[in-house]
Amino acid sequence: MALVIAGERSGVGKTTVTLTLLASLRCRDCLVQSFKVGPDYIDPMFHQHVTGRACRNLDPVLTSEAYIQQCFADHSQLSEYALVEGVMGLFDGVGHGQEKQKSTDFASTAHIARLLDLPVVLVIDCSRLSGSVAAIAHGYRSFDPRIKIAGVVLNRVGSDRHLSLLKDSLEPLQLPILGVLRRQDNITIPDRHLGLVPTAELPELNALIDRLADLGDTCFDWQRLLPLLKSKPLPSPPSSPSSPSSPVKIAVARDRAFNFYYQDNLDLLQQLGAELLFWSPLEDADIPKDVQGMYFGGGFPEVFAQQLAENISARDAVKTAILKGMPTIAECGGLMYLCEQIVDFEGKSWPMAGVLPTSAVMGGRLTLGYRRAIALQDNLLVNTGTTVYGHEFHRSHLTSTPTQPLFATSRYDCDENMGYEGWGLPANVHASYVHLHWGESVEIPQQFLKECLKVASLKAETMGSALISDLTLC
């Protein structure tokens, strides 16, 4: 058993309810594993900050249904309690299937709940309703009989009188009220153009989590919730891909500017034999020593563009390493860092690594959605003709397009052409706006590490030849 926290729509307070539950469980010294439906990076950061354990993404578009089931089984069995935070509204998904009756809730919270056979707690924003709460709850409970609604959490309740009206309306449904959260003006998580502000930028986050934990002690019906949250150990230990005999050192950029990584991707690299060396393009003067590859995830380089620009030694080190052939993955924010410059929201230009002959310009238009991408050439990660599925989420655009793009892209759920995308020149670079989850495609990190080993081997041969030549001269 475990529990899914779902909303009747976006913005009803799923994340607040989830963090309140997690904080209360941790204060009870409970070992809890959290999961997040969808491709989100930032909500899992908050989960991990509270639980001390990496949150796992459950996304059948980026991976598969089988992978989700295995991922959930592998990680939930290692903890006492398990909790899944949903995405958008309970039944909000993407189109899927070629039949006339296509599934419209594929990759939704409901889809994941059915897939894992988990009960759902429905979070309802009660700030602008009273008696209508019963119609909402009844509709969600009856819409899909395969979904087990364990109860509701009433969020943003204004007063005792308001709560009394809500309870009276729900009573005929005999649907348990598992929690009541009042309007909490002192509990807010700041956000900006791509969602919540990441945890590393919130110095008062611990105080906020403490307030949530105190709130959770009184606002939930723990007698009913704890049995639902209890994790069920399963006899299916995680499987690890075979690793090479010699370790590969990978420099992973991780700081306030670059922090969008799927934990499963990092785990796979380590399972395949990589040693991950984390460093900061904001603070460090150089990349880690003796690495054979670099990985730049997404994040908010535009927010820290001035500091990135002022760290000239780090920018030069990255450019030099790439021009000497070091295999490098750069996703979204990482791609922006490899450009000649970033132009921020105020129109100010900041020099970046200068590997790619283009600039990243911030704007108001949001590019968002799942992508089906077909490789147009052999590149650092995949071969020509390979189809991968990823996700885009950014407010920047590039001033020029690559002459030899990596991918032809389309929307995931239809054949609508989204254009050509991705930079693969130099050939040792994979720079793309499309975020990839490697969980179902272990061949992607395998190919990356293979290229890293190849470059390292060539470097060793060159150094050996130079040493022999020196000895001969002597």
PDB file of N, CA and C in Angstrom, residues 255-297:
ATOM      1  N   ASP A 255      24.718  23.254  -9.147  1.00  0.00           N
ATOM      2  CA  ASP A 255      24.680  24.399  -8.240  1.00  0.00           C
ATOM      3  C   ASP A 255      23.343  25.096  -8.421  1.00  0.00           C
ATOM      4  N   ARG A 256      23.239  26.359  -8.049  1.00  0.00           N
ATOM      5  CA  ARG A 256      21.960  27.068  -8.173  1.00  0.00           C
ATOM      6  C   ARG A 256      21.556  27.298  -9.621  1.00  0.00           C
ATOM      7  N   ALA A 257      22.532  27.335 -10.533  1.00  0.00           N
ATOM      8  CA  ALA A 257      22.229  27.567 -11.951  1.00  0.00           C
ATOM      9  C   ALA A 257      21.880  26.284 -12.691  1.00  0.00           C
ATOM     10  N   PHE A 258      22.436  25.163 -12.254  1.00  0.00           N
ATOM     11  CA  PHE A 258      22.235  23.878 -12.942  1.00  0.00           C
ATOM     12  C   PHE A 258      21.859  22.816 -11.909  1.00  0.00           C
ATOM     13  N   ASN A 259      20.601  22.446 -11.878  1.00  0.00           N
ATOM     14  CA  ASN A 259      20.170  21.455 -10.887  1.00  0.00           C
ATOM     15  C   ASN A 259      18.991  20.600 -11.359  1.00  0.00           C
ATOM     16  N   PHE A 260      18.714  20.616 -12.658  1.00  0.00           N
ATOM     17  CA  PHE A 260      17.629  19.787 -13.178  1.00  0.00           C
ATOM     18  C   PHE A 260      18.205  18.447 -13.655  1.00  0.00           C
ATOM     19  N   TYR A 261      18.158  17.455 -12.786  1.00  0.00           N
ATOM     20  CA  TYR A 261      18.639  16.113 -13.120  1.00  0.00           C
ATOM     21  C   TYR A 261      17.628  15.091 -12.616  1.00  0.00           C
ATOM     22  N   TYR A 262      17.349  14.081 -13.427  1.00  0.00           N
ATOM     23  CA  TYR A 262      16.590  12.942 -12.938  1.00  0.00           C
ATOM     24  C   TYR A 262      17.555  12.058 -12.147  1.00  0.00           C
ATOM     25  N   GLN A 263      17.185  11.731 -10.922  1.00  0.00           N
ATOM     26  CA  GLN A 263      18.060  10.912 -10.086  1.00  0.00           C
ATOM     27  C   GLN A 263      18.346   9.575 -10.750  1.00  0.00           C
ATOM     28  N   ASP A 264      17.380   9.037 -11.479  1.00  0.00           N
ATOM     29  CA  ASP A 264      17.588   7.762 -12.163  1.00  0.00           C
ATOM     30  C   ASP A 264      18.717   7.863 -13.182  1.00  0.00           C
ATOM     31  N   ASN A 265      18.872   9.018 -13.852  1.00  0.00           N
ATOM     32  CA  ASN A 265      19.964   9.193 -14.801  1.00  0.00           C
ATOM     33  C   ASN A 265      21.315   9.136 -14.105  1.00  0.00           C
ATOM     34  N   LEU A 266      21.413   9.834 -12.978  1.00  0.00           N
ATOM     35  CA  LEU A 266      22.663   9.830 -12.227  1.00  0.00           C
ATOM     36  C   LEU A 266      22.968   8.436 -11.691  1.00  0.00           C
ATOM     37  N   ASP A 267      21.926   7.744 -11.219  1.00  0.00           N
ATOM     38  CA  ASP A 267      22.112   6.377 -10.722  1.00  0.00           C
ATOM     39  C   ASP A 267      22.632   5.454 -11.824  1.00  0.00           C
ATOM     40  N   LEU A 268      22.049   5.587 -13.016  1.00  0.00           N
ATOM     41  CA  LEU A 268      22.474   4.737 -14.126  1.00  0.00           C
ATOM     42  C   LEU A 268      23.945   4.948 -14.464  1.00  0.00           C
ATOM     43  N   LEU A 269      24.369   6.197 -14.499  1.00  0.00           N
ATOM     44  CA  LEU A 269      25.780   6.467 -14.782  1.00  0.00           C
ATOM     45  C   LEU A 269      26.671   5.774 -13.759  1.00  0.00           C
ATOM     46  N   GLN A 270      26.291   5.846 -12.499  1.00  0.00           N
ATOM     47  CA  GLN A 270      27.096   5.212 -11.464  1.00  0.00           C
ATOM     48  C   GLN A 270      27.051   3.691 -11.567  1.00  0.00           C
ATOM     49  N   GLN A 271      25.876   3.151 -11.862  1.00  0.00           N
ATOM     50  CA  GLN A 271      25.754   1.707 -12.006  1.00  0.00           C
ATOM     51  C   GLN A 271      26.572   1.175 -13.184  1.00  0.00           C
ATOM     52  N   LEU A 272      26.750   2.021 -14.181  1.00  0.00           N
ATOM     53  CA  LEU A 272      27.531   1.640 -15.359  1.00  0.00           C
ATOM     54  C   LEU A 272      29.023   1.877 -15.170  1.00  0.00           C
ATOM     55  N   GLY A 273      29.407   2.341 -13.995  1.00  0.00           N
ATOM     56  CA  GLY A 273      30.825   2.471 -13.701  1.00  0.00           C
ATOM     57  C   GLY A 273      31.361   3.872 -13.650  1.00  0.00           C
ATOM     58  N   ALA A 274      30.489   4.883 -13.741  1.00  0.00           N
ATOM     59  CA  ALA A 274      30.968   6.258 -13.718  1.00  0.00           C
ATOM     60  C   ALA A 274      31.166   6.749 -12.283  1.00  0.00           C
ATOM     61  N   GLU A 275      32.163   7.576 -12.121  1.00  0.00           N
ATOM     62  CA  GLU A 275      32.351   8.302 -10.869  1.00  0.00           C
ATOM     63  C   GLU A 275      31.922   9.743 -11.129  1.00  0.00           C
ATOM     64  N   LEU A 276      30.911  10.193 -10.416  1.00  0.00           N
ATOM     65  CA  LEU A 276      30.362  11.526 -10.642  1.00  0.00           C
ATOM     66  C   LEU A 276      31.059  12.537  -9.744  1.00  0.00           C
ATOM     67  N   LEU A 277      31.640  13.547 -10.369  1.00  0.00           N
ATOM     68  CA  LEU A 277      32.319  14.607  -9.645  1.00  0.00           C
ATOM     69  C   LEU A 277      31.523  15.897  -9.829  1.00  0.00           C
ATOM     70  N   PHE A 278      30.827  16.317  -8.780  1.00  0.00           N
ATOM     71  CA  PHE A 278      29.975  17.496  -8.870  1.00  0.00           C
ATOM     72  C   PHE A 278      30.824  18.760  -8.708  1.00  0.00           C
ATOM     73  N   TRP A 279      30.484  19.758  -9.512  1.00  0.00           N
ATOM     74  CA  TRP A 279      31.218  21.014  -9.455  1.00  0.00           C
ATOM     75  C   TRP A 279      30.279  22.164  -9.781  1.00  0.00           C
ATOM     76  N   SER A 280      30.748  23.395  -9.568  1.00  0.00           N
ATOM     77  CA  SER A 280      29.898  24.563  -9.763  1.00  0.00           C
ATOM     78  C   SER A 280      30.492  25.525 -10.788  1.00  0.00           C
ATOM     79  N   PRO A 281      29.823  25.688 -11.945  1.00  0.00           N
ATOM     80  CA  PRO A 281      30.252  26.725 -12.896  1.00  0.00           C
ATOM     81  C   PRO A 281      30.100  28.139 -12.336  1.00  0.00           C
ATOM     82  N   LEU A 282      29.348  28.274 -11.242  1.00  0.00           N
ATOM     83  CA  LEU A 282      29.216  29.569 -10.586  1.00  0.00           C
ATOM     84  C   LEU A 282      30.408  29.880  -9.689  1.00  0.00           C
ATOM     85  N   GLU A 283      30.876  28.876  -8.952  1.00  0.00           N
ATOM     86  CA  GLU A 283      31.859  29.113  -7.898  1.00  0.00           C
ATOM     87  C   GLU A 283      33.260  28.592  -8.212  1.00  0.00           C
ATOM     88  N   ASP A 284      33.363  27.489  -8.936  1.00  0.00           N
ATOM     89  CA  ASP A 284      34.664  26.855  -9.152  1.00  0.00           C
ATOM     90  C   ASP A 284      35.405  27.481 -10.327  1.00  0.00           C
ATOM     91  N   ALA A 285      36.722  27.597 -10.188  1.00  0.00           N
ATOM     92  CA  ALA A 285      37.538  28.214 -11.231  1.00  0.00           C
ATOM     93  C   ALA A 285      37.847  27.258 -12.370  1.00  0.00           C
ATOM     94  N   ASP A 286      37.668  25.969 -12.138  1.00  0.00           N
ATOM     95  CA  ASP A 286      38.032  24.985 -13.153  1.00  0.00           C
ATOM     96  C   ASP A 286      37.114  23.784 -13.022  1.00  0.00           C
ATOM     97  N   ILE A 287      37.064  22.963 -14.080  1.00  0.00           N
ATOM     98  CA  ILE A 287      36.334  21.701 -13.991  1.00  0.00           C
ATOM     99  C   ILE A 287      37.166  20.721 -13.171  1.00  0.00           C
ATOM    100  N   PRO A 288      36.559  19.680 -12.609  1.00  0.00           N
ATOM    101  CA  PRO A 288      37.323  18.704 -11.824  1.00  0.00           C
ATOM    102  C   PRO A 288      38.460  18.087 -12.648  1.00  0.00           C
ATOM    103  N   LYS A 289      39.521  17.717 -11.971  1.00  0.00           N
ATOM    104  CA  LYS A 289      40.701  17.176 -12.632  1.00  0.00           C
ATOM    105  C   LYS A 289      40.456  15.763 -13.164  1.00  0.00           C
ATOM    106  N   ASP A 290      41.097  15.462 -14.278  1.00  0.00           N
ATOM    107  CA  ASP A 290      41.170  14.102 -14.838  1.00  0.00           C
ATOM    108  C   ASP A 290      39.803  13.501 -15.149  1.00  0.00           C
ATOM    109  N   VAL A 291      38.855  14.322 -15.595  1.00  0.00           N
ATOM    110  CA  VAL A 291      37.554  13.782 -15.987  1.00  0.00           C
ATOM    111  C   VAL A 291      37.579  13.423 -17.471  1.00  0.00           C
ATOM    112  N   GLN A 292      36.713  12.481 -17.836  1.00  0.00           N
ATOM    113  CA  GLN A 292      36.627  12.045 -19.230  1.00  0.00           C
ATOM    114  C   GLN A 292      35.335  12.483 -19.917  1.00  0.00           C
ATOM    115  N   GLY A 293      34.456  13.171 -19.182  1.00  0.00           N
ATOM    116  CA  GLY A 293      33.203  13.629 -19.766  1.00  0.00           C
ATOM    117  C   GLY A 293      32.577  14.702 -18.892  1.00  0.00           C
ATOM    118  N   MET A 294      31.640  15.458 -19.470  1.00  0.00           N
ATOM    119  CA  MET A 294      30.941  16.490 -18.725  1.00  0.00           C
ATOM    120  C   MET A 294      29.438  16.377 -18.961  1.00  0.00           C
ATOM    121  N   TYR A 295      28.669  16.741 -17.939  1.00  0.00           N
ATOM    122  CA  TYR A 295      27.202  16.675 -17.991  1.00  0.00           C
ATOM    123  C   TYR A 295      26.654  17.965 -17.391  1.00  0.00           C
ATOM    124  N   PHE A 296      25.964  18.746 -18.217  1.00  0.00           N
ATOM    125  CA  PHE A 296      25.310  19.976 -17.772  1.00  0.00           C
ATOM    126  C   PHE A 296      23.798  19.768 -17.858  1.00  0.00           C
ATOM    127  N   GLY A 297      23.133  19.736 -16.719  1.00  0.00           N
ATOM    128  CA  GLY A 297      21.684  19.613 -16.721  1.00  0.00           C
ATOM    129  C   GLY A 297      21.018  20.961 -16.932  1.00  0.00           C
TER     130      GLY A 297
END
